[in-house]
C-alpha positions as a LaTeX table, in Angstrom:
\begin{tabular}{lrrr}
\hline
Residue & $x$ (\AA) & $y$ (\AA) & $z$ (\AA) \\
\hline
Unk1 & 158.99 & 28.04 & 178.87 \\
Unk2 & 156.80 & 26.63 & 176.09 \\
Unk3 & 154.13 & 29.27 & 176.83 \\
Unk4 & 156.81 & 31.91 & 176.71 \\
Unk5 & 157.84 & 30.83 & 173.22 \\
Unk6 & 154.20 & 30.86 & 172.13 \\
Unk7 & 153.69 & 34.38 & 173.44 \\
Unk8 & 156.92 & 35.52 & 171.78 \\
Unk9 & 155.84 & 33.97 & 168.47 \\
Unk10 & 152.42 & 35.64 & 168.66 \\
Unk11 & 154.01 & 39.00 & 169.38 \\
Unk12 & 156.50 & 38.57 & 166.52 \\
Unk13 & 153.75 & 37.50 & 164.14 \\
Unk14 & 151.60 & 40.52 & 165.06 \\
Unk15 & 154.47 & 42.92 & 164.49 \\
Unk16 & 155.33 & 41.24 & 161.19 \\
Unk17 & 151.77 & 41.39 & 159.91 \\
Unk18 & 151.40 & 45.01 & 161.01 \\
Unk19 & 154.57 & 46.08 & 159.22 \\
Unk20 & 153.53 & 44.09 & 156.16 \\
Unk21 & 150.17 & 45.82 & 156.04 \\
Unk22 & 151.80 & 49.23 & 155.75 \\
Unk23 & 153.46 & 48.11 & 152.52 \\
Unk24 & 150.54 & 46.27 & 150.95 \\
Unk25 & 148.45 & 49.34 & 150.18 \\
Unk26 & 149.42 & 52.19 & 147.93 \\
Unk27 & 148.09 & 55.73 & 147.96 \\
Unk28 & 144.29 & 55.71 & 148.04 \\
Unk29 & 142.80 & 57.19 & 144.85 \\
Unk30 & 140.15 & 59.91 & 145.11 \\
Unk31 & 137.63 & 58.05 & 142.98 \\
Unk32 & 136.59 & 54.43 & 142.44 \\
Unk33 & 137.67 & 53.57 & 138.92 \\
Unk34 & 140.18 & 54.22 & 136.19 \\
Unk35 & 140.39 & 57.95 & 135.54 \\
Unk36 & 143.36 & 60.02 & 134.41 \\
Unk37 & 144.42 & 63.62 & 133.71 \\
Unk38 & 142.46 & 65.23 & 136.59 \\
Unk39 & 141.60 & 68.91 & 136.12 \\
Unk40 & 139.84 & 70.32 & 139.18 \\
Unk41 & 137.69 & 73.46 & 139.25 \\
Unk42 & 135.48 & 75.11 & 141.85 \\
Unk43 & 132.25 & 76.46 & 140.36 \\
Unk44 & 129.44 & 77.93 & 142.48 \\
Unk45 & 130.67 & 76.22 & 145.68 \\
Unk46 & 130.91 & 72.82 & 144.04 \\
Unk47 & 134.06 & 70.97 & 143.07 \\
Unk48 & 134.26 & 69.53 & 139.56 \\
Unk49 & 136.93 & 66.98 & 138.70 \\
Unk50 & 137.23 & 66.56 & 134.92 \\
Unk51 & 139.00 & 63.36 & 133.92 \\
Unk52 & 139.86 & 61.04 & 131.06 \\
Unk53 & 137.88 & 57.82 & 131.34 \\
Unk54 & 140.61 & 55.19 & 131.45 \\
Unk55 & 140.80 & 51.41 & 131.65 \\
Unk56 & 140.28 & 50.62 & 127.99 \\
Unk57 & 143.37 & 49.06 & 126.42 \\
Unk58 & 145.43 & 48.97 & 124.44 \\
Unk59 & 145.03 & 52.53 & 123.15 \\
Unk60 & 143.27 & 54.19 & 126.06 \\
Unk61 & 139.93 & 55.89 & 126.37 \\
Unk62 & 136.89 & 54.32 & 124.74 \\
Unk63 & 134.40 & 54.98 & 127.52 \\
Unk64 & 131.85 & 57.56 & 128.55 \\
Unk65 & 133.38 & 60.88 & 129.63 \\
Unk66 & 132.44 & 61.91 & 133.18 \\
Unk67 & 132.93 & 64.85 & 135.48 \\
Unk68 & 132.91 & 63.92 & 139.16 \\
Unk69 & 131.15 & 66.46 & 141.41 \\
Unk70 & 131.39 & 67.08 & 145.16 \\
Unk71 & 130.17 & 69.60 & 147.72 \\
Unk72 & 132.75 & 68.64 & 150.33 \\
Unk73 & 135.69 & 66.89 & 148.61 \\
Unk74 & 134.54 & 63.69 & 150.33 \\
Unk75 & 131.41 & 62.49 & 148.57 \\
Unk76 & 131.82 & 62.37 & 144.78 \\
Unk77 & 129.24 & 61.51 & 142.13 \\
Unk78 & 129.79 & 61.08 & 138.39 \\
Unk79 & 127.81 & 62.87 & 135.72 \\
Unk80 & 128.37 & 62.28 & 132.01 \\
Unk81 & 129.44 & 65.31 & 130.00 \\
Unk82 & 126.44 & 65.66 & 127.72 \\
Unk83 & 127.08 & 66.28 & 124.05 \\
Unk84 & 130.55 & 64.75 & 124.01 \\
Unk85 & 131.06 & 61.49 & 122.11 \\
Unk86 & 131.16 & 58.27 & 124.14 \\
Unk87 & 134.79 & 57.81 & 123.22 \\
Unk88 & 137.89 & 59.62 & 121.87 \\
Unk89 & 137.92 & 62.35 & 124.57 \\
Unk90 & 141.22 & 62.86 & 126.38 \\
Unk91 & 142.06 & 65.34 & 129.14 \\
Unk92 & 138.93 & 67.54 & 129.27 \\
Unk93 & 139.38 & 70.86 & 131.10 \\
Unk94 & 136.99 & 73.76 & 131.52 \\
Unk95 & 136.78 & 77.49 & 132.20 \\
Unk96 & 133.85 & 79.83 & 132.75 \\
Unk97 & 133.73 & 82.84 & 130.45 \\
Unk98 & 132.56 & 86.38 & 131.20 \\
Unk99 & 129.36 & 85.51 & 129.33 \\
Unk100 & 128.58 & 82.83 & 131.96 \\
Unk101 & 129.11 & 80.05 & 129.41 \\
Unk102 & 131.50 & 77.15 & 129.89 \\
Unk103 & 134.34 & 76.40 & 127.50 \\
Unk104 & 135.69 & 72.87 & 127.48 \\
Unk105 & 139.07 & 72.14 & 125.91 \\
Unk106 & 140.11 & 68.57 & 125.20 \\
Unk107 & 142.10 & 66.34 & 122.91 \\
Unk108 & 140.88 & 63.78 & 120.39 \\
Unk109 & 142.45 & 60.35 & 120.94 \\
Unk110 & 142.54 & 59.60 & 117.20 \\
Unk111 & 144.05 & 62.72 & 115.62 \\
Unk112 & 145.90 & 63.73 & 118.83 \\
Unk113 & 144.92 & 67.39 & 118.55 \\
Unk114 & 142.83 & 69.82 & 120.56 \\
Unk115 & 139.25 & 71.04 & 120.24 \\
Unk116 & 136.98 & 73.51 & 122.02 \\
Unk117 & 133.39 & 72.81 & 123.04 \\
Unk118 & 130.84 & 75.24 & 124.54 \\
Unk119 & 127.93 & 74.70 & 126.93 \\
Unk120 & 125.66 & 76.58 & 129.33 \\
Unk121 & 126.40 & 74.33 & 132.31 \\
Unk122 & 129.62 & 72.74 & 133.61 \\
Unk123 & 128.11 & 69.35 & 132.73 \\
Unk124 & 126.88 & 70.40 & 129.28 \\
Unk125 & 125.31 & 69.71 & 126.94 \\
Unk126 & 128.35 & 70.79 & 124.97 \\
Unk127 & 128.62 & 71.64 & 121.29 \\
Unk128 & 131.87 & 71.34 & 119.37 \\
Unk129 & 132.87 & 74.76 & 118.07 \\
Unk130 & 136.35 & 74.60 & 116.59 \\
Unk131 & 139.54 & 72.65 & 116.06 \\
Unk132 & 142.42 & 74.44 & 117.79 \\
Unk133 & 145.30 & 72.04 & 117.29 \\
Unk134 & 147.88 & 71.67 & 120.01 \\
Unk135 & 147.98 & 68.81 & 122.50 \\
Unk136 & 146.74 & 68.35 & 126.10 \\
Unk137 & 144.99 & 71.73 & 126.28 \\
Unk138 & 144.36 & 73.41 & 129.65 \\
Unk139 & 142.79 & 76.89 & 130.09 \\
Unk140 & 144.37 & 79.52 & 132.34 \\
Unk141 & 143.17 & 83.00 & 133.30 \\
Unk142 & 145.95 & 85.44 & 134.08 \\
Unk143 & 144.90 & 87.28 & 137.27 \\
Unk144 & 147.11 & 90.23 & 136.26 \\
Unk145 & 145.87 & 90.93 & 132.72 \\
Unk146 & 142.56 & 89.04 & 133.18 \\
Unk147 & 143.17 & 87.43 & 129.78 \\
Unk148 & 142.30 & 83.79 & 129.21 \\
Unk149 & 144.94 & 81.58 & 127.64 \\
Unk150 & 145.13 & 77.91 & 126.76 \\
Unk151 & 148.39 & 76.10 & 127.45 \\
Unk152 & 149.40 & 73.34 & 125.00 \\
Unk153 & 151.89 & 70.49 & 125.35 \\
Unk154 & 153.44 & 71.77 & 122.11 \\
Unk155 & 155.18 & 74.29 & 124.43 \\
Unk156 & 152.82 & 76.99 & 123.20 \\
Unk157 & 150.52 & 79.39 & 124.97 \\
Unk158 & 147.39 & 80.22 & 123.01 \\
Unk159 & 146.08 & 83.71 & 123.73 \\
Unk160 & 142.39 & 83.29 & 123.00 \\
Unk161 & 139.97 & 85.84 & 121.56 \\
Unk162 & 139.11 & 87.67 & 124.80 \\
Unk163 & 136.50 & 90.01 & 123.31 \\
Unk164 & 133.31 & 88.84 & 125.01 \\
Unk165 & 131.21 & 90.46 & 122.27 \\
Unk166 & 132.98 & 88.50 & 119.55 \\
Unk167 & 131.32 & 85.41 & 118.00 \\
Unk168 & 134.65 & 83.61 & 118.42 \\
Unk169 & 135.08 & 84.53 & 122.11 \\
Unk170 & 137.41 & 81.92 & 123.71 \\
Unk171 & 137.04 & 79.64 & 120.69 \\
Unk172 & 139.58 & 81.23 & 118.34 \\
Unk173 & 143.30 & 81.66 & 118.90 \\
Unk174 & 144.23 & 85.33 & 118.67 \\
Unk175 & 147.96 & 84.73 & 119.10 \\
Unk176 & 150.25 & 81.73 & 119.48 \\
Unk177 & 153.09 & 82.27 & 121.91 \\
Unk178 & 156.13 & 80.00 & 121.85 \\
Unk179 & 157.12 & 79.60 & 125.48 \\
Unk180 & 160.68 & 80.69 & 126.18 \\
Unk181 & 163.03 & 78.96 & 128.53 \\
Unk182 & 165.31 & 75.99 & 128.97 \\
Unk183 & 163.31 & 73.21 & 130.56 \\
Unk184 & 162.32 & 69.60 & 130.00 \\
Unk185 & 158.76 & 69.32 & 128.68 \\
Unk186 & 156.66 & 66.35 & 127.61 \\
Unk187 & 152.88 & 66.65 & 128.07 \\
Unk188 & 150.03 & 67.44 & 130.47 \\
Unk189 & 150.77 & 71.19 & 130.94 \\
Unk190 & 149.16 & 73.31 & 133.65 \\
Unk191 & 149.61 & 76.98 & 134.60 \\
Unk192 & 148.89 & 79.03 & 137.71 \\
Unk193 & 149.97 & 82.31 & 139.26 \\
Unk194 & 151.12 & 82.96 & 142.84 \\
Unk195 & 152.87 & 85.90 & 144.52 \\
Unk196 & 154.20 & 87.51 & 141.34 \\
Unk197 & 155.34 & 84.27 & 139.71 \\
Unk198 & 153.86 & 82.30 & 136.84 \\
Unk199 & 154.19 & 78.55 & 137.28 \\
Unk200 & 154.32 & 76.23 & 134.31 \\
Unk201 & 153.80 & 72.59 & 135.28 \\
Unk202 & 153.92 & 69.49 & 133.10 \\
Unk203 & 154.39 & 65.72 & 133.05 \\
Unk204 & 157.92 & 64.61 & 132.27 \\
Unk205 & 158.93 & 61.17 & 131.02 \\
Unk206 & 156.50 & 58.77 & 129.36 \\
Unk207 & 153.06 & 57.88 & 130.73 \\
Unk208 & 153.60 & 54.14 & 130.20 \\
Unk209 & 156.92 & 54.13 & 132.07 \\
Unk210 & 158.08 & 54.61 & 135.64 \\
Unk211 & 159.86 & 57.76 & 134.45 \\
Unk212 & 156.58 & 59.73 & 134.40 \\
Unk213 & 156.66 & 62.61 & 136.91 \\
Unk214 & 155.42 & 66.11 & 137.72 \\
Unk215 & 157.81 & 69.02 & 137.08 \\
Unk216 & 157.61 & 72.81 & 137.03 \\
Unk217 & 159.30 & 76.01 & 135.87 \\
Unk218 & 158.77 & 79.63 & 136.94 \\
Unk219 & 158.78 & 83.07 & 135.32 \\
Unk220 & 157.88 & 86.64 & 136.18 \\
Unk221 & 156.21 & 86.97 & 132.78 \\
Unk222 & 153.43 & 84.80 & 131.41 \\
Unk223 & 155.33 & 84.41 & 128.13 \\
Unk224 & 158.60 & 83.51 & 129.86 \\
Unk225 & 161.43 & 82.91 & 129.86 \\
Unk226 & 160.73 & 80.06 & 132.30 \\
Unk227 & 163.43 & 78.67 & 134.56 \\
Unk228 & 163.42 & 75.04 & 135.61 \\
Unk229 & 162.13 & 74.75 & 139.18 \\
Unk230 & 164.24 & 73.80 & 142.17 \\
Unk231 & 163.97 & 70.24 & 143.52 \\
Unk232 & 162.37 & 68.88 & 140.35 \\
Unk233 & 160.49 & 66.62 & 139.99 \\
Unk234 & 157.86 & 67.48 & 142.60 \\
Unk235 & 156.50 & 63.96 & 142.59 \\
Unk236 & 157.81 & 60.84 & 140.88 \\
Unk237 & 157.68 & 57.06 & 141.06 \\
Unk238 & 158.03 & 55.97 & 144.69 \\
Unk239 & 157.95 & 52.18 & 144.72 \\
Unk240 & 158.35 & 52.04 & 148.49 \\
Unk241 & 154.93 & 53.69 & 148.73 \\
Unk242 & 153.70 & 51.86 & 145.60 \\
Unk243 & 153.28 & 55.04 & 143.56 \\
Unk244 & 154.13 & 54.38 & 139.92 \\
Unk245 & 154.14 & 56.89 & 137.08 \\
Unk246 & 152.47 & 59.95 & 138.68 \\
Unk247 & 151.72 & 62.79 & 136.28 \\
Unk248 & 149.37 & 65.10 & 134.33 \\
Unk249 & 148.31 & 67.36 & 137.18 \\
Unk250 & 146.23 & 70.32 & 138.22 \\
Unk251 & 146.55 & 72.33 & 141.44 \\
Unk252 & 144.12 & 74.03 & 143.81 \\
Unk253 & 144.36 & 76.13 & 146.95 \\
Unk254 & 141.90 & 74.84 & 149.56 \\
Unk255 & 141.65 & 76.31 & 153.07 \\
Unk256 & 145.01 & 78.08 & 152.61 \\
Unk257 & 146.72 & 74.82 & 151.66 \\
Unk258 & 147.85 & 73.67 & 148.22 \\
Unk259 & 146.94 & 70.32 & 146.74 \\
Unk260 & 148.30 & 68.64 & 143.64 \\
Unk261 & 145.85 & 66.46 & 141.70 \\
Unk262 & 147.39 & 63.89 & 139.34 \\
Unk263 & 147.06 & 60.29 & 138.24 \\
Unk264 & 149.20 & 57.26 & 139.02 \\
Unk265 & 149.21 & 53.79 & 137.53 \\
Unk266 & 147.27 & 50.79 & 138.80 \\
Unk267 & 150.01 & 48.82 & 140.57 \\
Unk268 & 148.45 & 45.49 & 139.61 \\
Unk269 & 148.82 & 46.35 & 135.90 \\
Unk270 & 151.87 & 48.65 & 135.78 \\
Unk271 & 153.62 & 49.69 & 133.66 \\
Unk272 & 150.69 & 50.94 & 131.62 \\
Unk273 & 149.21 & 54.14 & 130.25 \\
Unk274 & 145.66 & 52.76 & 130.21 \\
Unk275 & 144.79 & 51.92 & 133.84 \\
Unk276 & 145.30 & 54.96 & 136.04 \\
Unk277 & 143.86 & 56.37 & 139.25 \\
Unk278 & 143.34 & 60.05 & 140.24 \\
Unk279 & 145.25 & 60.91 & 143.42 \\
Unk280 & 146.16 & 63.96 & 145.48 \\
Unk281 & 149.18 & 65.16 & 147.45 \\
Unk282 & 149.84 & 68.29 & 149.45 \\
Unk283 & 152.61 & 70.67 & 148.39 \\
Unk284 & 154.11 & 73.77 & 149.96 \\
Unk285 & 156.01 & 76.86 & 148.81 \\
Unk286 & 159.17 & 78.19 & 150.44 \\
Unk287 & 159.96 & 81.90 & 150.77 \\
Unk288 & 161.40 & 81.95 & 147.23 \\
Unk289 & 158.37 & 80.29 & 145.68 \\
Unk290 & 159.95 & 76.87 & 145.20 \\
Unk291 & 157.52 & 73.95 & 145.38 \\
Unk292 & 158.07 & 70.97 & 147.65 \\
Unk293 & 156.07 & 67.82 & 148.20 \\
Unk294 & 154.72 & 67.76 & 151.76 \\
Unk295 & 152.88 & 64.44 & 151.88 \\
Unk296 & 150.77 & 61.95 & 150.00 \\
Unk297 & 147.08 & 62.26 & 150.83 \\
Unk298 & 144.98 & 59.12 & 151.31 \\
Unk299 & 141.80 & 60.90 & 152.40 \\
Unk300 & 141.46 & 64.51 & 151.23 \\
Unk301 & 138.29 & 65.13 & 153.23 \\
Unk302 & 139.85 & 63.89 & 156.45 \\
Unk303 & 142.99 & 65.92 & 155.81 \\
Unk304 & 140.83 & 69.05 & 155.49 \\
Unk305 & 138.53 & 68.03 & 158.35 \\
Unk306 & 135.64 & 67.83 & 155.89 \\
Unk307 & 133.16 & 65.15 & 156.87 \\
Unk308 & 130.85 & 63.01 & 154.83 \\
Unk309 & 127.17 & 63.49 & 155.59 \\
Unk310 & 126.91 & 59.79 & 156.43 \\
Unk311 & 129.04 & 57.08 & 158.01 \\
Unk312 & 129.85 & 53.91 & 156.07 \\
Unk313 & 128.25 & 51.12 & 158.13 \\
Unk314 & 129.84 & 48.44 & 155.93 \\
Unk315 & 133.44 & 49.56 & 156.46 \\
Unk316 & 135.59 & 46.64 & 157.69 \\
Unk317 & 132.55 & 44.45 & 158.35 \\
Unk318 & 132.39 & 40.72 & 157.61 \\
Unk319 & 131.73 & 39.92 & 153.97 \\
Unk320 & 131.35 & 36.65 & 152.10 \\
Unk321 & 131.16 & 35.69 & 148.41 \\
Unk322 & 130.37 & 32.66 & 146.32 \\
Unk323 & 133.60 & 33.04 & 144.35 \\
Unk324 & 136.56 & 35.35 & 143.77 \\
Unk325 & 139.42 & 35.55 & 141.30 \\
Unk326 & 142.99 & 35.28 & 142.49 \\
Unk327 & 144.23 & 38.49 & 144.20 \\
Unk328 & 140.77 & 40.07 & 144.05 \\
Unk329 & 139.29 & 39.08 & 147.40 \\
Unk330 & 135.76 & 39.98 & 148.41 \\
Unk331 & 137.28 & 41.58 & 151.54 \\
Unk332 & 138.35 & 44.44 & 149.28 \\
Unk333 & 134.79 & 45.78 & 148.95 \\
Unk334 & 134.76 & 46.85 & 152.63 \\
Unk335 & 138.38 & 48.02 & 153.05 \\
Unk336 & 137.80 & 51.71 & 152.23 \\
Unk337 & 140.28 & 51.64 & 149.32 \\
Unk338 & 139.52 & 52.75 & 145.78 \\
Unk339 & 142.28 & 50.68 & 144.18 \\
Unk340 & 141.41 & 47.22 & 145.53 \\
Unk341 & 138.48 & 45.24 & 144.18 \\
Unk342 & 136.53 & 42.01 & 144.26 \\
Unk343 & 136.37 & 40.29 & 140.90 \\
Unk344 & 134.99 & 36.90 & 139.93 \\
Unk345 & 136.47 & 34.55 & 137.34 \\
Unk346 & 135.23 & 35.15 & 133.79 \\
Unk347 & 131.75 & 33.84 & 133.02 \\
Unk348 & 130.86 & 33.48 & 136.70 \\
Unk349 & 128.10 & 35.46 & 138.37 \\
Unk350 & 128.99 & 36.95 & 141.72 \\
Unk351 & 127.07 & 37.00 & 144.99 \\
Unk352 & 128.43 & 38.85 & 148.02 \\
Unk353 & 126.84 & 39.26 & 151.43 \\
Unk354 & 127.83 & 41.88 & 154.00 \\
Unk355 & 127.03 & 41.35 & 157.69 \\
Unk356 & 126.65 & 44.71 & 159.44 \\
Unk357 & 126.83 & 42.95 & 162.82 \\
Unk358 & 123.39 & 44.01 & 163.97 \\
Unk359 & 120.23 & 45.51 & 162.53 \\
Unk360 & 121.08 & 49.04 & 161.43 \\
Unk361 & 119.09 & 52.07 & 160.30 \\
Unk362 & 120.50 & 52.82 & 156.87 \\
Unk363 & 120.04 & 55.99 & 154.83 \\
Unk364 & 121.12 & 54.56 & 151.50 \\
Unk365 & 123.81 & 52.62 & 149.63 \\
Unk366 & 126.55 & 52.96 & 147.06 \\
Unk367 & 128.00 & 50.22 & 144.86 \\
Unk368 & 131.20 & 51.20 & 143.07 \\
Unk369 & 131.46 & 48.92 & 140.06 \\
Unk370 & 134.86 & 48.58 & 138.40 \\
Unk371 & 133.52 & 50.48 & 135.37 \\
Unk372 & 130.84 & 53.09 & 136.01 \\
Unk373 & 129.98 & 53.35 & 132.31 \\
Unk374 & 129.60 & 49.64 & 131.55 \\
Unk375 & 126.33 & 47.74 & 131.43 \\
Unk376 & 125.37 & 45.26 & 134.17 \\
Unk377 & 122.49 & 43.10 & 135.34 \\
Unk378 & 122.32 & 42.93 & 139.13 \\
Unk379 & 120.09 & 43.14 & 142.18 \\
Unk380 & 120.44 & 44.18 & 145.83 \\
Unk381 & 118.55 & 42.54 & 148.68 \\
Unk382 & 118.41 & 43.11 & 152.44 \\
Unk383 & 117.64 & 40.79 & 155.35 \\
Unk384 & 117.42 & 40.94 & 159.15 \\
Unk385 & 118.53 & 37.32 & 159.57 \\
Unk386 & 120.27 & 36.09 & 156.38 \\
Unk387 & 117.18 & 33.94 & 155.68 \\
Unk388 & 114.29 & 36.22 & 154.76 \\
Unk389 & 115.19 & 38.62 & 151.98 \\
Unk390 & 113.55 & 41.79 & 150.65 \\
Unk391 & 114.38 & 43.33 & 147.27 \\
Unk392 & 115.95 & 46.78 & 147.53 \\
Unk393 & 116.98 & 47.36 & 143.91 \\
Unk394 & 116.34 & 45.09 & 140.95 \\
Unk395 & 118.13 & 45.40 & 137.61 \\
Unk396 & 118.30 & 41.67 & 136.99 \\
Unk397 & 116.05 & 41.62 & 133.93 \\
Unk398 & 117.18 & 44.76 & 132.10 \\
Unk399 & 120.83 & 45.78 & 131.88 \\
Unk400 & 121.75 & 49.27 & 133.08 \\
Unk401 & 124.90 & 51.36 & 133.05 \\
Unk402 & 126.42 & 51.21 & 136.51 \\
Unk403 & 126.56 & 54.96 & 137.18 \\
Unk404 & 122.79 & 55.21 & 136.74 \\
Unk405 & 122.13 & 52.68 & 139.51 \\
Unk406 & 125.16 & 52.82 & 141.80 \\
Unk407 & 123.37 & 54.97 & 144.40 \\
Unk408 & 120.29 & 53.97 & 146.39 \\
Unk409 & 118.74 & 56.96 & 148.16 \\
Unk410 & 116.18 & 55.50 & 150.54 \\
Unk411 & 115.93 & 54.58 & 154.21 \\
Unk412 & 115.87 & 50.93 & 155.23 \\
Unk413 & 116.62 & 48.65 & 158.18 \\
Unk414 & 118.83 & 45.62 & 157.80 \\
Unk415 & 121.66 & 43.54 & 159.16 \\
Unk416 & 122.60 & 41.77 & 155.92 \\
Unk417 & 123.06 & 43.21 & 152.44 \\
Unk418 & 123.34 & 40.91 & 149.44 \\
Unk419 & 124.58 & 42.01 & 146.01 \\
Unk420 & 124.07 & 39.63 & 143.10 \\
Unk421 & 125.76 & 40.52 & 139.81 \\
Unk422 & 124.41 & 38.29 & 137.08 \\
Unk423 & 126.33 & 39.62 & 134.10 \\
Unk424 & 128.37 & 42.53 & 132.75 \\
Unk425 & 130.08 & 43.61 & 129.56 \\
Unk426 & 133.26 & 41.93 & 130.82 \\
Unk427 & 131.39 & 38.75 & 131.83 \\
Unk428 & 132.56 & 39.14 & 135.43 \\
Unk429 & 131.33 & 40.67 & 138.65 \\
Unk430 & 133.80 & 43.37 & 139.67 \\
Unk431 & 133.36 & 45.97 & 142.44 \\
Unk432 & 135.70 & 48.41 & 144.19 \\
Unk433 & 133.56 & 49.22 & 147.24 \\
Unk434 & 130.11 & 48.61 & 148.70 \\
Unk435 & 128.99 & 51.29 & 151.15 \\
Unk436 & 125.95 & 51.28 & 153.41 \\
Unk437 & 125.20 & 54.75 & 154.74 \\
Unk438 & 124.11 & 55.57 & 158.27 \\
Unk439 & 123.97 & 58.68 & 160.43 \\
Unk440 & 127.29 & 60.07 & 161.64 \\
Unk441 & 127.73 & 59.50 & 165.36 \\
Unk442 & 128.23 & 62.66 & 167.42 \\
Unk443 & 131.58 & 62.83 & 169.19 \\
\hline
\end{tabular}
């Protein structure tokens, strides 16, 4: 009878822990780090995710502005947008002109108004051309008229100079259109066209509150009038699934499916408008063109059956550290989540060791520091036995910005990987994920 009680208790405990685990994690962000206002574009078979660099309180962005680039919607790498200042850039969004140049529209975080920059590549270098005004600018090309507009959170549509021979092509407003219609409107506007309907999307509520959400309105004319969409909002705070304050979106059709890209708040810091993660959900359209949320997406690549070139040999492996701050366990660096991290107490260096279980043939590594743009001193070593160590990457003597050293592209053999973070701008060691790449196994 005693054994029966023990077995019952074990079974109950297993079920309890399993059910608890489903509620611990929230929707997995696309990227490791604090990035907001995602604007996704496909250019020459590559995906470009333009974002606001977040995580700098109390007034928001003070960091380096990145675009994250991927061939497969699985493996993303950051590149700084050359020519832009290291701070003050909010909500960058881009469009390619008929002259093959790239026009980047963004907002300044000090004067809260919009600007246009021009470059020859989607990563720049960009040169500031003009001050447009408006707020939260996002370009849109009308597939019917072929004209390029810029939508502003001031509930205006800017018809740009569309004469490609003009010196002010796409940099000067030819006409300001006050959008007609009766609809709630706050910020983060986005426009697209589908099956004879123009869709105007925006973020309702306030970005620092749980009221933030994604809404839409529709019209048969680009200038309106727009009618508030059915079943609004499309996505909103869902505390059961630990989604807080989703908003400021873009949308893309991929493989005949529609995906909504937006940010949500970091649950460990919410409510806040300064620590946000880029996420994605799938939406659908009914026969009348109404938008409905289908599901939250934790792994966009897996959902699309797109595979990474390499397997992560470190995923869910044993990992140990010399120290960790409360709620920021070292186990987080191998859990496959972009919103959980290992962090040490302030003024303490961090040393973590991953045991791959056996000697593995690795093709490279990735270390996702909490802030890709901040300076660190660190080193990475490998060992077959946890005794004899070989240096793999050494930045212990000269500080380096994390994004410049987060990838190691070389083959090596090892069972153990040791990361030592000696110092950082925040005087902590803080990492989202450590990945060790190996060949994908054929199925």
